[in-house]
mmCIF file with all atom_site columns, C-alpha atoms in Angstrom:
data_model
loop_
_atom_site.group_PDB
_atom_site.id
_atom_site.type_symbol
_atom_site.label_atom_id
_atom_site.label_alt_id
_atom_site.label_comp_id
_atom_site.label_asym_id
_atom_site.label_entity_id
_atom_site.label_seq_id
_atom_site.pdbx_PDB_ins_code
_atom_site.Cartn_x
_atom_site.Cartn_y
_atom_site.Cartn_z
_atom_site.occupancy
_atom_site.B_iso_or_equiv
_atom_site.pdbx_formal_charge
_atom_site.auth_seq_id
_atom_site.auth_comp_id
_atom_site.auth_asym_id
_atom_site.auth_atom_id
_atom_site.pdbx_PDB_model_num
ATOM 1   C CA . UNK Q 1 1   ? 91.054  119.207 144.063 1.00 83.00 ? 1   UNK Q CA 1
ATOM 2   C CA . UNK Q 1 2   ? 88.117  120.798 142.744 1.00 95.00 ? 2   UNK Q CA 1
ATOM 3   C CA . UNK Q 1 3   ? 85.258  122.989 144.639 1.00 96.00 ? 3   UNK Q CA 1
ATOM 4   C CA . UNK Q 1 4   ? 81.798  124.413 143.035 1.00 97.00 ? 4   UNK Q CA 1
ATOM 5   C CA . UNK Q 1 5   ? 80.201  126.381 145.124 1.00 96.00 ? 5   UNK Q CA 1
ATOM 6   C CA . UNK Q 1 6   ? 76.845  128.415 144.366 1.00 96.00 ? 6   UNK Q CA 1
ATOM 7   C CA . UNK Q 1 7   ? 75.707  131.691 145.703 1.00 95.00 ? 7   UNK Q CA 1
ATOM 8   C CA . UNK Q 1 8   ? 72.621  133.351 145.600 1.00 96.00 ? 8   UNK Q CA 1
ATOM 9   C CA . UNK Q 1 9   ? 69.958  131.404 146.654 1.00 95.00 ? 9   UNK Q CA 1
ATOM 10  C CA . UNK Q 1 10  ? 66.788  133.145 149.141 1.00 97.00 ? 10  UNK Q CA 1
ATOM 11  C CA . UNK Q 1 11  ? 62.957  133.565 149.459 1.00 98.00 ? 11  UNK Q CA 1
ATOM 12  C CA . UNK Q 1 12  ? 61.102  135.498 147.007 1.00 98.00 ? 12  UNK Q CA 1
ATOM 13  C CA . UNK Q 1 13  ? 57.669  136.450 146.112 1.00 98.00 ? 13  UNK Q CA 1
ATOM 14  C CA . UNK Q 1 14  ? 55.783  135.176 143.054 1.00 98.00 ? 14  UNK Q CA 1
ATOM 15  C CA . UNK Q 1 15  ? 57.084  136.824 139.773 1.00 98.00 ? 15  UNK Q CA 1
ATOM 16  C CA . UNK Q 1 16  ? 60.483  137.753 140.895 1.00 98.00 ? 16  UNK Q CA 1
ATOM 17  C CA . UNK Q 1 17  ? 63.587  137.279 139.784 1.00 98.00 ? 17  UNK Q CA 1
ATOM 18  C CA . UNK Q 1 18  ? 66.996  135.713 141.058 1.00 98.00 ? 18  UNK Q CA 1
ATOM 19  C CA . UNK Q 1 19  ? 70.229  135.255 140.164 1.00 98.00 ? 19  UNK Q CA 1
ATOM 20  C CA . UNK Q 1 20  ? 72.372  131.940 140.710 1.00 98.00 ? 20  UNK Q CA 1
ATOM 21  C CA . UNK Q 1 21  ? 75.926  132.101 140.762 1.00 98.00 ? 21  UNK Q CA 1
ATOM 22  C CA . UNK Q 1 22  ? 78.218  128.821 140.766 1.00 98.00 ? 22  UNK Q CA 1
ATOM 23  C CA . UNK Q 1 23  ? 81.713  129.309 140.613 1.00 97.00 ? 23  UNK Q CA 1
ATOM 24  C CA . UNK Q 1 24  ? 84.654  126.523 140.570 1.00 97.00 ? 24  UNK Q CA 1
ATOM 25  C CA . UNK Q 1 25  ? 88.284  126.542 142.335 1.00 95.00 ? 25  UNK Q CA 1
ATOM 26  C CA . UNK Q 1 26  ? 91.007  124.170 142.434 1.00 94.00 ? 26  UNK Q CA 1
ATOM 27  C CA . UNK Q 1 27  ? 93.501  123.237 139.718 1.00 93.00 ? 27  UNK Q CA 1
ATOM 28  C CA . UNK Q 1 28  ? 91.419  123.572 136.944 1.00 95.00 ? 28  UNK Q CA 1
ATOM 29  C CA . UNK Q 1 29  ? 92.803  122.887 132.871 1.00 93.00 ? 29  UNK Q CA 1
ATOM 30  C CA . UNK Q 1 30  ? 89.241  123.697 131.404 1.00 93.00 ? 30  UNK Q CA 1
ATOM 31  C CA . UNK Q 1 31  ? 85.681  123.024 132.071 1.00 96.00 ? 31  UNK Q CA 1
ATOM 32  C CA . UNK Q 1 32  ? 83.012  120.983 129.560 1.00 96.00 ? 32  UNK Q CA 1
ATOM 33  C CA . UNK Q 1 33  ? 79.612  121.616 130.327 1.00 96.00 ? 33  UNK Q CA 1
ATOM 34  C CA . UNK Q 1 34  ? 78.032  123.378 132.933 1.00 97.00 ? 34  UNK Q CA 1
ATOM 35  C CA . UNK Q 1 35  ? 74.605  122.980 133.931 1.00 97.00 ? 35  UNK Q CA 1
ATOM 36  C CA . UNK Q 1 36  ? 72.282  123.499 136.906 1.00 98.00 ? 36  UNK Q CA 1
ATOM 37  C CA . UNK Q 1 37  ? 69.800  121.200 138.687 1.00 98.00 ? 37  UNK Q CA 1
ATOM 38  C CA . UNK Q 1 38  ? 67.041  121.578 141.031 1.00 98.00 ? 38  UNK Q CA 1
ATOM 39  C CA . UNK Q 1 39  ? 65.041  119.218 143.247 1.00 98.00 ? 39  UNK Q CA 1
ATOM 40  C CA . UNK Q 1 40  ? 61.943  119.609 145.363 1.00 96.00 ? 40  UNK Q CA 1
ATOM 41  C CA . UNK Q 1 41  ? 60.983  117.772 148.452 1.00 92.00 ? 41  UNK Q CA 1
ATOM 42  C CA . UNK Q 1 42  ? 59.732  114.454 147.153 1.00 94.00 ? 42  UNK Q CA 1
ATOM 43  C CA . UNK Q 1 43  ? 60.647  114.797 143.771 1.00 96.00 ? 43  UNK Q CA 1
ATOM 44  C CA . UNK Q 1 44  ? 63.741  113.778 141.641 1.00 97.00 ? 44  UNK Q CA 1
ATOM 45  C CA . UNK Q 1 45  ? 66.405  115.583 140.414 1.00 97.00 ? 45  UNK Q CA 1
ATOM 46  C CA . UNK Q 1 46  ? 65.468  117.551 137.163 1.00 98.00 ? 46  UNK Q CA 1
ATOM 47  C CA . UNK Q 1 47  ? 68.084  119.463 134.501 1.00 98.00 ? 47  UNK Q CA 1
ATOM 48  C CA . UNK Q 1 48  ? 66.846  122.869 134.810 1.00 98.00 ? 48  UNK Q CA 1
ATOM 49  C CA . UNK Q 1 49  ? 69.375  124.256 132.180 1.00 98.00 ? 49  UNK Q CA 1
ATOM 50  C CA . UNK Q 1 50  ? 73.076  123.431 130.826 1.00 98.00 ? 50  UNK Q CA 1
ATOM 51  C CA . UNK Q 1 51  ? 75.820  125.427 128.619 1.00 98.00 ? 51  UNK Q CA 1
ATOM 52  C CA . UNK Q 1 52  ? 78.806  123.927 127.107 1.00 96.00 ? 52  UNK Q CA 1
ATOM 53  C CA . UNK Q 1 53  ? 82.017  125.579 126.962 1.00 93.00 ? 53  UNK Q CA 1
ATOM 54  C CA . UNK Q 1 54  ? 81.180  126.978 123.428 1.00 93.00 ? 54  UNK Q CA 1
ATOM 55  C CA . UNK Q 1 55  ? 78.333  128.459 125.057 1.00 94.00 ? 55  UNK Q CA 1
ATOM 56  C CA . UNK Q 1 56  ? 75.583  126.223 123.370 1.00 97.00 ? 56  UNK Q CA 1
ATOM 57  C CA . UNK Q 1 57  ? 72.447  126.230 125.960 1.00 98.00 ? 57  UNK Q CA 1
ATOM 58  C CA . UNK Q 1 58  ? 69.808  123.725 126.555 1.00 97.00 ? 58  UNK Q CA 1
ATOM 59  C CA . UNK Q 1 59  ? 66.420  124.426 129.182 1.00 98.00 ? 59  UNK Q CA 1
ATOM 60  C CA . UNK Q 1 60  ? 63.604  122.557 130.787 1.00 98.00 ? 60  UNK Q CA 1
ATOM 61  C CA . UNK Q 1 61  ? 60.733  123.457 129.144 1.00 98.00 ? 61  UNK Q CA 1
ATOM 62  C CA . UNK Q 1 62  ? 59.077  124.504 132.162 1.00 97.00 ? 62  UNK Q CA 1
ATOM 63  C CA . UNK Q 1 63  ? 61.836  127.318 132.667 1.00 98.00 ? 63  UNK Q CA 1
ATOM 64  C CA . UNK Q 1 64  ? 61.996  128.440 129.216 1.00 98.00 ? 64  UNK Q CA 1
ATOM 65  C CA . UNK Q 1 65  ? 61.843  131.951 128.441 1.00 97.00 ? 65  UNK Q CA 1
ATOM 66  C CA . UNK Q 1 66  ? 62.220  132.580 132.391 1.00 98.00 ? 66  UNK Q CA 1
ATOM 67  C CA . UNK Q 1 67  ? 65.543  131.531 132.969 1.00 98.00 ? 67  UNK Q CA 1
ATOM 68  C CA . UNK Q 1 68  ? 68.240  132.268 131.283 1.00 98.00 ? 68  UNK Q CA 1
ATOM 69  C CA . UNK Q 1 69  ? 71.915  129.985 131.706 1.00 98.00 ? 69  UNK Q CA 1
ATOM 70  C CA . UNK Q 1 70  ? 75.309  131.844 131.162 1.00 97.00 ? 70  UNK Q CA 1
ATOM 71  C CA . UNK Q 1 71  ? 79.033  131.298 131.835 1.00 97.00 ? 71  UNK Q CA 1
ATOM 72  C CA . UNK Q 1 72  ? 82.147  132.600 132.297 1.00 96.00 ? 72  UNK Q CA 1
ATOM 73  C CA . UNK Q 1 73  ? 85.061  130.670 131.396 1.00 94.00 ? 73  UNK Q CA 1
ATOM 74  C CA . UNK Q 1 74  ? 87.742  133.220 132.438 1.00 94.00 ? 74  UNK Q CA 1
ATOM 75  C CA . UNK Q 1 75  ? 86.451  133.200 135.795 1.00 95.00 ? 75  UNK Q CA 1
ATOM 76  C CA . UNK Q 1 76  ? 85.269  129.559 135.841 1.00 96.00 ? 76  UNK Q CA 1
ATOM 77  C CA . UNK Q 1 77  ? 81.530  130.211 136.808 1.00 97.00 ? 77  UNK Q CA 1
ATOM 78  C CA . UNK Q 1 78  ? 78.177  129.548 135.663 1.00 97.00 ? 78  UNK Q CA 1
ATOM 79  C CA . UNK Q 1 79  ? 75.355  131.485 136.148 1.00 98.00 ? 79  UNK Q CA 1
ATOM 80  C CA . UNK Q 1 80  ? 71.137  131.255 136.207 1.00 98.00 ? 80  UNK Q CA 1
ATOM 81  C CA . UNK Q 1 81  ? 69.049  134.209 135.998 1.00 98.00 ? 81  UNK Q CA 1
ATOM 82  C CA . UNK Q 1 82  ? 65.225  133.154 137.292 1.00 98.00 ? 82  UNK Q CA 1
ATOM 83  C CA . UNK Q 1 83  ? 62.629  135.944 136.271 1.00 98.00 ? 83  UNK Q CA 1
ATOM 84  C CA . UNK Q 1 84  ? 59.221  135.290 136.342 1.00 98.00 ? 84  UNK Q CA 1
ATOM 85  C CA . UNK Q 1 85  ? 59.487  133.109 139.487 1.00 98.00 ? 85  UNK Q CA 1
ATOM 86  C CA . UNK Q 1 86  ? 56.568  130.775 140.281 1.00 98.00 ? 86  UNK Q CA 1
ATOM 87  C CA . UNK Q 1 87  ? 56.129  128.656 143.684 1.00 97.00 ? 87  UNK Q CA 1
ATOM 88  C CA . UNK Q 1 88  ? 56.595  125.515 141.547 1.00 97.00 ? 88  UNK Q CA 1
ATOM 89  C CA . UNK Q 1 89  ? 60.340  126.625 140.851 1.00 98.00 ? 89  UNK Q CA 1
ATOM 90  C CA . UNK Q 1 90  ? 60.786  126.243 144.898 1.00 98.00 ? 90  UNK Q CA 1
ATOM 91  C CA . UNK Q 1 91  ? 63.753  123.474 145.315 1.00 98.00 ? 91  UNK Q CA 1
ATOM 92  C CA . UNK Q 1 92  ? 67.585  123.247 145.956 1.00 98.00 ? 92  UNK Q CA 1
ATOM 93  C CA . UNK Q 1 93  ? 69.398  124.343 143.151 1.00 98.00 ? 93  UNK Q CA 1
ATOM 94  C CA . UNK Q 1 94  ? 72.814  122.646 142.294 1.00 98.00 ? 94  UNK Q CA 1
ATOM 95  C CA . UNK Q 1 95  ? 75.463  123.570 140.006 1.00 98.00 ? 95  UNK Q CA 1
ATOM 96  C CA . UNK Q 1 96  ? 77.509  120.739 137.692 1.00 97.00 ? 96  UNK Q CA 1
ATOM 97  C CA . UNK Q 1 97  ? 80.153  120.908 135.873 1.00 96.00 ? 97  UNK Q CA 1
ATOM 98  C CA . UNK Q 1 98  ? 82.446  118.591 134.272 1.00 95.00 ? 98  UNK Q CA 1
ATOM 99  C CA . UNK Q 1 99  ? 85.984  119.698 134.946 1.00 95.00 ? 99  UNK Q CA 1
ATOM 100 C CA . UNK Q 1 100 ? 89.515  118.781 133.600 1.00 95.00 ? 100 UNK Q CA 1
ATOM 101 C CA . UNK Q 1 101 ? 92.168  119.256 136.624 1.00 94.00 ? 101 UNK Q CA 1
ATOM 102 C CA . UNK Q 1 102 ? 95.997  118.726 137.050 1.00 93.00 ? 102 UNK Q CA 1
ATOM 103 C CA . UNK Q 1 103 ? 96.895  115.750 138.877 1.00 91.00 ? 103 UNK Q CA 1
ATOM 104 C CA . UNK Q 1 104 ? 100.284 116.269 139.556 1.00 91.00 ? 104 UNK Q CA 1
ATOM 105 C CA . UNK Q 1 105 ? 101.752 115.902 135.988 1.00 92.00 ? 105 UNK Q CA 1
ATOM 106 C CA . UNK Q 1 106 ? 99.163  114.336 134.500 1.00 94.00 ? 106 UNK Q CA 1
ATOM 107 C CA . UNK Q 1 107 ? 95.305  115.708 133.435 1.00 94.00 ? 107 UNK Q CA 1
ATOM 108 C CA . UNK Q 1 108 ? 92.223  114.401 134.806 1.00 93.00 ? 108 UNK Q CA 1
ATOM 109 C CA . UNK Q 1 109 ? 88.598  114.980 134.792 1.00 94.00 ? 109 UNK Q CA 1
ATOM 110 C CA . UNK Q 1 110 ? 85.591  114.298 136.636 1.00 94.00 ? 110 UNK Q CA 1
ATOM 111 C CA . UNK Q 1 111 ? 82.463  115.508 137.453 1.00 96.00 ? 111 UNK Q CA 1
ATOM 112 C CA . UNK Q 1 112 ? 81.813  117.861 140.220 1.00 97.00 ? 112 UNK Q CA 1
ATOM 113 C CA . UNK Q 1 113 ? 78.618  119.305 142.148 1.00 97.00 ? 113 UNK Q CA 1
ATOM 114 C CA . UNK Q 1 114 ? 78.407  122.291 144.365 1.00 97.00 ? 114 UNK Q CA 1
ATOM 115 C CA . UNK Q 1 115 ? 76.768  121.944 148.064 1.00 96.00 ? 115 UNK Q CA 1
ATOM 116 C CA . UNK Q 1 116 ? 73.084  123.717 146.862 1.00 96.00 ? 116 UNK Q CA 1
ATOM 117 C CA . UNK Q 1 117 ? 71.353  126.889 147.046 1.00 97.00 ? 117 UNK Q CA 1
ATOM 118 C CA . UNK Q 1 118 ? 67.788  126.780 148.447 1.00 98.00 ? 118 UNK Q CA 1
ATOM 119 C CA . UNK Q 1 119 ? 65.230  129.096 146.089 1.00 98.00 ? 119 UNK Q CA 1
ATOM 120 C CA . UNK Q 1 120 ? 61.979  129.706 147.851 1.00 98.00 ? 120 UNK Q CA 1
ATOM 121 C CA . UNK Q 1 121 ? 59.173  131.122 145.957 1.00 98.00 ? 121 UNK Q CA 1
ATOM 122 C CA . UNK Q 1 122 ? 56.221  132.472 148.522 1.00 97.00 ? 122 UNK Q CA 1
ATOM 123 C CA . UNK Q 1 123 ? 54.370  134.828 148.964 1.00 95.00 ? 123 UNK Q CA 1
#
């Protein structure tokens, strides 16, 4: 099967920076999109920024020119550099990625989520 799993995650002050690593295992043929998603206690899910596999990025407008999405397919992982960190970015951050696997002799694909990574901004 297929794991993501992210890295990276901790507590830092106001105007920091942190770097989000999200890397998948498993029988992997290729990978679509990758993105990364954050929610806050009491508050949906929101895209904070995605990459396709040509390397084509999309942000939240609220991260934009703070974070900055990149990828590398050799190694299968995604990654989200955070500069500029405000208390408002506080949430669990989850990587996403939609993956193409062997099945025995066949291809499949499905979409896959790591476990989280808590990012606390605090001072």
């Amino acid at each position: 099967q297929v794991q993501l799993v992210e890295s990276g995650g901790g507590l830092v002050q106001p105007g920091g920076s942190l770097r989000l690593s999200c890397a998948a295992s498993g029988s992997i043929f290729s990978i679509d999109a990758m993105g990364w998603y954050r929610q806050a206690p009491g508050k949906e899910r929101e895209l904070v920024a995605k990459i396709t596999s040509g390397g084509r990025t999309n942000y939240a407008d609220s991260v934009k020119g703070r974070f900055t999405i990149s990828r590398d397919n050799a190694k299968n992982a995604v990654y989200l550099q955070m500069n500029s960190l405000k208390p408002e970015d506080t949430a669990v951050y989850r990587c996403n990625g939609g993956v193409t696997y062997r099945s025995g002799p066949y291809l499949d694909t499905g979409d896959y989520w790591g476990q989280g990574t808590q990012v606390t901004v605090s001072s």
